[in-house]
Tab-separated table of N, CA and C in Angstrom:
chain	number	residue	atom	x	y	z
A	261	MET	N	87.663	130.577	90.403
A	261	MET	CA	87.261	129.187	90.533
A	261	MET	C	86.361	129.055	91.749
A	262	GLY	N	85.218	128.456	91.562
A	262	GLY	CA	84.280	128.254	92.658
A	262	GLY	C	84.691	127.098	93.540
A	263	ALA	N	84.053	127.018	94.668
A	263	ALA	CA	84.342	125.921	95.591
A	263	ALA	C	83.772	124.619	95.040
A	264	LEU	N	84.480	123.539	95.279
A	264	LEU	CA	84.030	122.226	94.824
A	264	LEU	C	82.993	121.663	95.784
A	265	PRO	N	82.047	120.894	95.289
A	265	PRO	CA	81.113	120.211	96.194
A	265	PRO	C	81.888	119.235	97.076
A	266	GLU	N	81.540	119.209	98.344
A	266	GLU	CA	82.238	118.342	99.296
A	266	GLU	C	81.234	117.366	99.898
A	267	TYR	N	81.576	116.099	99.841
A	267	TYR	CA	80.705	115.047	100.364
A	267	TYR	C	81.415	114.312	101.485
A	268	ARG	N	80.638	113.746	102.387
A	268	ARG	CA	81.214	112.924	103.448
A	268	ARG	C	81.523	111.549	102.893
A	269	TRP	N	82.371	110.840	103.605
A	269	TRP	CA	82.832	109.522	103.202
A	269	TRP	C	81.658	108.591	102.913
A	270	ARG	N	81.676	107.926	101.781
A	270	ARG	CA	80.665	106.976	101.318
A	270	ARG	C	79.311	107.609	101.004
A	271	LEU	N	79.230	108.922	100.928
A	271	LEU	CA	77.960	109.575	100.652
A	271	LEU	C	77.972	110.380	99.351
A	272	ALA	N	78.926	110.112	98.489
A	272	ALA	CA	78.966	110.813	97.201
A	272	ALA	C	77.861	110.273	96.291
A	273	PRO	N	77.236	111.114	95.497
A	273	PRO	CA	76.165	110.639	94.607
A	273	PRO	C	76.719	109.797	93.462
A	274	ASP	N	75.830	109.060	92.816
A	274	ASP	CA	76.231	108.264	91.657
A	274	ASP	C	76.702	109.202	90.549
A	275	GLY	N	77.574	108.691	89.705
A	275	GLY	CA	78.082	109.497	88.599
A	275	GLY	C	79.450	110.069	88.867
A	276	TYR	N	79.977	109.898	90.075
A	276	TYR	CA	81.316	110.355	90.437
A	276	TYR	C	82.176	109.147	90.788
A	277	ALA	N	83.482	109.254	90.518
A	277	ALA	CA	84.400	108.165	90.855
A	277	ALA	C	85.804	108.727	91.064
A	278	THR	N	86.597	108.038	91.888
A	278	THR	CA	87.997	108.400	92.076
A	278	THR	C	88.811	107.858	90.911
A	279	ARG	N	90.085	108.217	90.845
A	279	ARG	CA	90.953	107.706	89.785
A	279	ARG	C	91.026	106.185	89.819
A	280	ARG	N	91.163	105.624	91.002
A	280	ARG	CA	91.236	104.163	91.119
A	280	ARG	C	89.950	103.500	90.655
A	281	GLN	N	88.830	104.078	91.008
A	281	GLN	CA	87.557	103.510	90.574
A	281	GLN	C	87.397	103.620	89.064
A	282	LEU	N	87.826	104.746	88.494
A	282	LEU	CA	87.786	104.892	87.043
A	282	LEU	C	88.674	103.849	86.373
A	283	ARG	N	89.860	103.652	86.917
A	283	ARG	CA	90.795	102.682	86.339
A	283	ARG	C	90.215	101.273	86.387
A	284	ALA	N	89.532	100.931	87.472
A	284	ALA	CA	88.903	99.618	87.587
A	284	ALA	C	87.802	99.436	86.544
A	285	MET	N	87.212	100.539	86.099
A	285	MET	CA	86.186	100.481	85.054
A	285	MET	C	86.784	100.565	83.658
A	286	GLY	N	88.121	100.667	83.567
A	286	GLY	CA	88.769	100.795	82.262
A	286	GLY	C	88.727	102.198	81.724
A	287	LEU	N	88.629	103.197	82.613
A	287	LEU	CA	88.527	104.598	82.203
A	287	LEU	C	89.655	105.413	82.818
A	288	ARG	N	89.799	106.660	82.335
A	288	ARG	CA	90.745	107.626	82.880
A	288	ARG	C	90.051	108.977	82.915
A	289	PRO	N	90.524	109.923	83.747
A	289	PRO	CA	89.852	111.223	83.802
A	289	PRO	C	89.830	111.947	82.464
A	290	GLY	N	90.855	111.801	81.651
A	290	GLY	CA	90.831	112.375	80.314
A	290	GLY	C	90.911	113.881	80.264
A	291	GLY	N	91.639	114.502	81.177
A	291	GLY	CA	91.836	115.937	81.140
A	291	GLY	C	90.774	116.763	81.837
A	292	GLN	N	89.757	116.149	82.366
A	292	GLN	CA	88.714	116.919	83.050
A	292	GLN	C	89.211	117.384	84.417
A	293	ASP	N	88.652	118.478	84.883
A	293	ASP	CA	88.992	118.989	86.207
A	293	ASP	C	88.290	118.164	87.276
A	294	VAL	N	88.786	118.298	88.501
A	294	VAL	CA	88.153	117.621	89.632
A	294	VAL	C	86.747	118.170	89.790
A	295	ALA	N	85.770	117.274	89.917
A	295	ALA	CA	84.374	117.688	89.983
A	295	ALA	C	83.869	117.831	91.409
A	296	ALA	N	84.413	117.041	92.337
A	296	ALA	CA	83.954	117.075	93.725
A	296	ALA	C	85.036	116.482	94.618
A	297	VAL	N	84.813	116.585	95.914
A	297	VAL	CA	85.762	116.094	96.906
A	297	VAL	C	85.007	115.261	97.934
A	298	VAL	N	85.633	114.159	98.345
A	298	VAL	CA	85.094	113.343	99.434
A	298	VAL	C	86.050	113.460	100.601
A	299	CYS	N	85.531	113.752	101.789
A	299	CYS	CA	86.363	113.892	102.988
A	299	CYS	C	86.028	112.803	103.995
A	300	ARG	N	87.063	112.182	104.506
A	300	ARG	CA	86.894	111.167	105.539
A	300	ARG	C	87.493	111.721	106.824
A	301	PRO	N	86.670	111.997	107.824
A	301	PRO	CA	87.199	112.573	109.056
A	301	PRO	C	88.054	111.576	109.827
A	302	ARG	N	89.055	112.117	110.543
A	302	ARG	CA	89.917	111.300	111.399
A	302	ARG	C	90.103	112.025	112.718
A	303	ARG	N	90.311	111.282	113.766
A	303	ARG	CA	90.523	111.885	115.087
A	303	ARG	C	91.928	112.462	115.174
A	304	ARG	N	92.034	113.632	115.730
A	304	ARG	CA	93.295	114.310	116.018
A	304	ARG	C	94.184	114.544	114.796
A	305	ARG	N	93.627	114.392	113.607
A	305	ARG	CA	94.391	114.674	112.398
A	305	ARG	C	93.464	115.300	111.365
A	306	GLU	N	94.067	115.851	110.339
A	306	GLU	CA	93.255	116.432	109.274
A	306	GLU	C	92.556	115.318	108.505
A	307	PRO	N	91.426	115.604	107.884
A	307	PRO	CA	90.680	114.545	107.195
A	307	PRO	C	91.387	114.071	105.922
A	308	LEU	N	91.117	112.831	105.555
A	308	LEU	CA	91.602	112.308	104.277
A	308	LEU	C	90.709	112.867	103.175
A	309	VAL	N	91.313	113.220	102.061
A	309	VAL	CA	90.579	113.831	100.959
A	309	VAL	C	90.785	112.993	99.701
A	310	ALA	N	89.700	112.739	98.993
A	310	ALA	CA	89.755	112.037	97.705
A	310	ALA	C	89.069	112.904	96.661
A	311	PHE	N	89.690	113.020	95.500
A	311	PHE	CA	89.125	113.813	94.416
A	311	PHE	C	88.221	112.934	93.559
A	312	LEU	N	87.094	113.480	93.172
A	312	LEU	CA	86.124	112.755	92.363
A	312	LEU	C	86.035	113.359	90.969
A	313	TYR	N	85.831	112.487	89.980
A	313	TYR	CA	85.690	112.892	88.588
A	313	TYR	C	84.348	112.402	88.059
A	314	ARG	N	83.821	113.064	87.051
A	314	ARG	CA	82.547	112.677	86.443
A	314	ARG	C	82.765	111.453	85.559
A	315	ILE	N	81.972	110.427	85.741
A	315	ILE	CA	82.132	109.195	84.974
A	315	ILE	C	81.774	109.410	83.507
A	316	GLU	N	80.737	110.217	83.236
A	316	GLU	CA	80.318	110.394	81.841
A	316	GLU	C	81.334	111.192	81.023
A	317	LEU	N	82.221	111.952	81.673
A	317	LEU	CA	83.250	112.706	80.955
A	317	LEU	C	84.563	111.937	80.841
A	318	ALA	N	84.652	110.782	81.490
A	318	ALA	CA	85.876	109.983	81.467
A	318	ALA	C	86.060	109.335	80.102
A	319	ARG	N	87.299	109.085	79.765
A	319	ARG	CA	87.639	108.470	78.483
A	319	ARG	C	88.226	107.084	78.712
A	320	PRO	N	88.207	106.241	77.688
A	320	PRO	CA	88.802	104.909	77.845
A	320	PRO	C	90.318	104.996	78.043
A	321	VAL	N	90.860	104.021	78.746
A	321	VAL	CA	92.302	103.947	78.958
A	321	VAL	C	92.972	103.676	77.616
A	322	ARG	N	94.101	104.350	77.398
A	322	ARG	CA	94.833	104.139	76.155
A	322	ARG	C	95.449	102.742	76.157
A	323	PRO	N	95.412	102.048	75.028
A	323	PRO	CA	95.997	100.704	74.990
A	323	PRO	C	97.523	100.764	75.022
A	324	MET	N	98.125	99.698	75.541
A	324	MET	CA	99.587	99.609	75.565
A	324	MET	C	100.090	99.342	74.148
A	325	THR	N	101.056	100.143	73.713
A	325	THR	CA	101.678	99.938	72.410
A	325	THR	C	102.927	99.081	72.594
A	326	PRO	N	103.434	98.483	71.536
A	326	PRO	CA	104.664	97.696	71.670
A	326	PRO	C	105.844	98.522	72.194
A	327	GLY	N	105.924	99.788	71.807
A	327	GLY	CA	107.009	100.642	72.297
A	327	GLY	C	106.908	100.906	73.786
A	328	ARG	N	105.693	101.180	74.269
A	328	ARG	CA	105.503	101.404	75.702
A	328	ARG	C	105.776	100.133	76.496
A	329	THR	N	105.382	98.981	75.944
A	329	THR	CA	105.643	97.711	76.611
A	329	THR	C	107.142	97.457	76.716
A	330	ALA	N	107.887	97.730	75.644
A	330	ALA	CA	109.337	97.537	75.648
A	330	ALA	C	110.019	98.491	76.621
A	331	ALA	N	109.560	99.740	76.666
A	331	ALA	CA	110.151	100.719	77.587
A	331	ALA	C	109.895	100.330	79.038
A	332	LEU	N	108.703	99.858	79.333
A	332	LEU	CA	108.386	99.422	80.685
A	332	LEU	C	109.225	98.211	81.086
A	333	ALA	N	109.403	97.268	80.169
A	333	ALA	CA	110.228	96.090	80.456
A	333	ALA	C	111.680	96.487	80.712
A	334	ALA	N	112.202	97.438	79.937
A	334	ALA	CA	113.583	97.895	80.136
A	334	ALA	C	113.741	98.603	81.475
A	335	ALA	N	112.765	99.403	81.856
A	335	ALA	CA	112.839	100.106	83.142
A	335	ALA	C	112.797	99.114	84.307
A	336	MET	N	111.944	98.114	84.219
A	336	MET	CA	111.874	97.119	85.286
A	336	MET	C	113.143	96.274	85.338
A	337	ARG	N	113.721	95.965	84.183
A	337	ARG	CA	114.985	95.217	84.153
A	337	ARG	C	116.096	96.022	84.828
A	338	ALA	N	116.115	97.330	84.606
A	338	ALA	CA	117.123	98.188	85.241
A	338	ALA	C	116.930	98.236	86.747
A	339	ARG	N	115.693	98.194	87.225
A	339	ARG	CA	115.441	98.202	88.673
A	339	ARG	C	115.834	96.885	89.332
A	340	ARG	N	115.865	95.788	88.553
A	340	ARG	CA	116.216	94.483	89.104
A	340	ARG	C	117.709	94.174	89.013
A	341	THR	N	118.472	94.936	88.223
A	341	THR	CA	119.887	94.659	88.021
A	341	THR	C	120.710	95.305	89.130
A	342	CYS	N	121.516	94.473	89.792
A	342	CYS	CA	122.363	94.959	90.890
A	342	CYS	C	123.551	95.723	90.312
A	343	PRO	N	123.838	96.948	90.785
A	343	PRO	CA	124.984	97.692	90.256
A	343	PRO	C	126.325	97.119	90.713
A	344	ALA	N	126.353	96.339	91.779
A	344	ALA	CA	127.612	95.789	92.284
A	344	ALA	C	128.023	94.526	91.531
A	345	CYS	N	127.110	93.581	91.361
A	345	CYS	CA	127.460	92.309	90.723
A	345	CYS	C	126.920	92.183	89.304
A	346	ARG	N	126.095	93.133	88.848
A	346	ARG	CA	125.547	93.176	87.495
A	346	ARG	C	124.674	91.968	87.158
A	347	ARG	N	124.065	91.338	88.167
A	347	ARG	CA	123.160	90.219	87.935
A	347	ARG	C	121.727	90.665	88.141
A	348	ASP	N	120.816	89.953	87.474
A	348	ASP	CA	119.388	90.196	87.679
A	348	ASP	C	119.009	89.541	88.997
A	349	ALA	N	118.590	90.346	89.966
A	349	ALA	CA	118.284	89.825	91.289
A	349	ALA	C	116.949	89.091	91.329
A	350	GLY	N	116.079	89.320	90.353
A	350	GLY	CA	114.776	88.681	90.355
A	350	GLY	C	113.734	89.462	91.127
A	351	TYR	N	114.121	90.581	91.712
A	351	TYR	CA	113.226	91.472	92.445
A	351	TYR	C	113.774	92.882	92.301
A	352	CYS	N	112.987	93.875	92.611
A	352	CYS	CA	113.448	95.258	92.532
A	352	CYS	C	114.448	95.512	93.665
A	353	ILE	N	115.589	96.074	93.305
A	353	ILE	CA	116.644	96.350	94.279
A	353	ILE	C	116.145	97.419	95.245
A	354	PRO	N	116.249	97.195	96.569
A	354	PRO	CA	115.811	98.217	97.525
A	354	PRO	C	116.674	99.467	97.403
A	355	ARG	N	116.041	100.615	97.333
A	355	ARG	CA	116.784	101.875	97.227
A	355	ARG	C	117.581	102.155	98.488
A	356	SER	N	117.113	101.634	99.627
A	356	SER	CA	117.832	101.864	100.878
A	356	SER	C	119.171	101.137	100.893
A	357	LEU	N	119.283	100.010	100.184
A	357	LEU	CA	120.531	99.255	100.136
A	357	LEU	C	121.397	99.682	98.950
A	358	GLY	N	120.783	99.950	97.814
A	358	GLY	CA	121.528	100.336	96.632
A	358	GLY	C	122.148	99.166	95.900
A	359	MET	N	121.938	97.962	96.368
A	359	MET	CA	122.455	96.747	95.741
A	359	MET	C	121.593	95.582	96.186
A	360	CYS	N	121.812	94.408	95.591
A	360	CYS	CA	121.005	93.260	95.969
A	360	CYS	C	121.339	92.846	97.403
A	361	VAL	N	120.461	92.097	97.998
A	361	VAL	CA	120.631	91.700	99.391
A	361	VAL	C	121.865	90.827	99.559
A	362	ALA	N	122.151	89.957	98.586
A	362	ALA	CA	123.334	89.087	98.673
A	362	ALA	C	124.618	89.914	98.699
A	363	CYS	N	124.724	90.930	97.843
A	363	CYS	CA	125.915	91.791	97.842
A	363	CYS	C	126.001	92.611	99.118
A	364	HIS	N	124.865	93.052	99.609
A	364	HIS	CA	124.861	93.851	100.829
A	364	HIS	C	125.280	93.032	102.045
A	365	ASP	N	124.861	91.764	102.092
A	365	ASP	CA	125.176	90.920	103.243
A	365	ASP	C	126.594	90.380	103.216
A	366	SER	N	127.203	90.269	102.044
A	366	SER	CA	128.568	89.747	101.953
A	366	SER	C	129.446	90.744	101.214
A	367	PRO	N	129.955	91.764	101.897
A	367	PRO	CA	130.748	92.801	101.222
A	367	PRO	C	132.081	92.294	100.690
A	368	SER	N	132.587	91.154	101.181
A	368	SER	CA	133.869	90.637	100.694
A	368	SER	C	133.761	90.054	99.301
A	369	ASP	N	132.563	89.620	98.881
A	369	ASP	CA	132.386	88.995	97.573
A	369	ASP	C	132.267	89.998	96.432
A	370	ARG	N	131.904	91.215	96.706
A	370	ARG	CA	131.703	92.171	95.607
A	370	ARG	C	133.015	92.859	95.268
A	371	LYS	N	133.036	93.452	94.084
A	371	LYS	CA	134.240	94.137	93.616
A	371	LYS	C	134.508	95.370	94.443
A	372	ASP	N	135.778	95.715	94.619
A	372	ASP	CA	136.149	96.915	95.352
A	372	ASP	C	136.028	98.105	94.415
A	373	THR	N	135.079	98.999	94.673
A	373	THR	CA	134.835	100.139	93.772
A	373	THR	C	135.527	101.401	94.264
A	374	THR	N	136.295	101.337	95.378
A	374	THR	CA	136.912	102.538	95.921
A	374	THR	C	138.251	102.835	95.286
A	375	SER	N	138.899	101.857	94.637
A	375	SER	CA	140.226	102.105	94.074
A	375	SER	C	140.203	102.455	92.634
């Protein structure tokens, strides 16, 4: 494998885009290899690196199917359901707490799971 072309920050030629830029255009890399690299220098640290893909080789984003929509909704519902009180918290439960904020702040109100 040969070395990839490397460009400085904001100096990449037209025809290349990052994944985020492709997504904003309604495209995806579509299995193509990384075509180039953009490096942003930083003081006292290693440079930030972004991978670039060819726009003309990109493919359109796949449309959401009803099955994928249902699976995504179920996954988000599971992230919002508190394991202690089994209620929908209305927000994603923080992984650091492991339960909704109300259950975490008032341990006397939740069920005793140790017995």
